């Protein structure tokens, strides 16, 4: 994902196209911030769910032993 954004930014940079007096590269970088935020939230939720599952399994094993 990161490599795709980098390639797109550097391919787009020399064109110097403006939208509302801001370069399209600037818009792309601004928009990619929200993509990274979304990916971060998804990753954190995913890791928390994995951590909860492993803690639940560990608790079950401790209860079986006791």
Short mmCIF file of C-alpha atoms in Angstrom, two decimals, residues 38-65:
data_model
loop_
_atom_site.label_atom_id
_atom_site.label_comp_id
_atom_site.label_asym_id
_atom_site.label_seq_id
_atom_site.Cartn_x
_atom_site.Cartn_y
_atom_site.Cartn_z
CA UNK A 38 -8.44 3.78 8.64
CA UNK A 39 -5.73 1.14 8.19
CA UNK A 40 -4.38 1.92 11.67
CA UNK A 41 -7.80 1.54 13.27
CA UNK A 42 -8.40 -1.76 11.45
CA UNK A 43 -4.97 -3.08 12.49
CA UNK A 44 -5.41 -2.11 16.15
CA UNK A 45 -8.87 -3.70 16.33
CA UNK A 46 -7.54 -6.84 14.65
CA UNK A 47 -4.60 -7.14 17.07
CA UNK A 48 -6.88 -6.54 20.06
CA UNK A 49 -9.22 -9.31 18.92
CA UNK A 50 -6.29 -11.71 18.53
CA UNK A 51 -4.99 -10.72 21.96
CA UNK A 52 -8.43 -11.26 23.52
CA UNK A 53 -8.66 -14.72 21.93
CA UNK A 54 -5.26 -15.78 23.25
CA UNK A 55 -6.09 -14.46 26.73
CA UNK A 56 -9.40 -16.36 26.69
CA UNK A 57 -7.62 -19.57 25.65
CA UNK A 58 -5.03 -19.06 28.38
CA UNK A 59 -7.77 -18.54 30.98
CA UNK A 60 -9.55 -21.70 29.82
CA UNK A 61 -6.34 -23.74 30.16
CA UNK A 62 -5.75 -22.37 33.66
CA UNK A 63 -9.33 -23.22 34.65
CA UNK A 64 -8.94 -26.76 33.27
CA UNK A 65 -5.75 -27.29 35.28
#
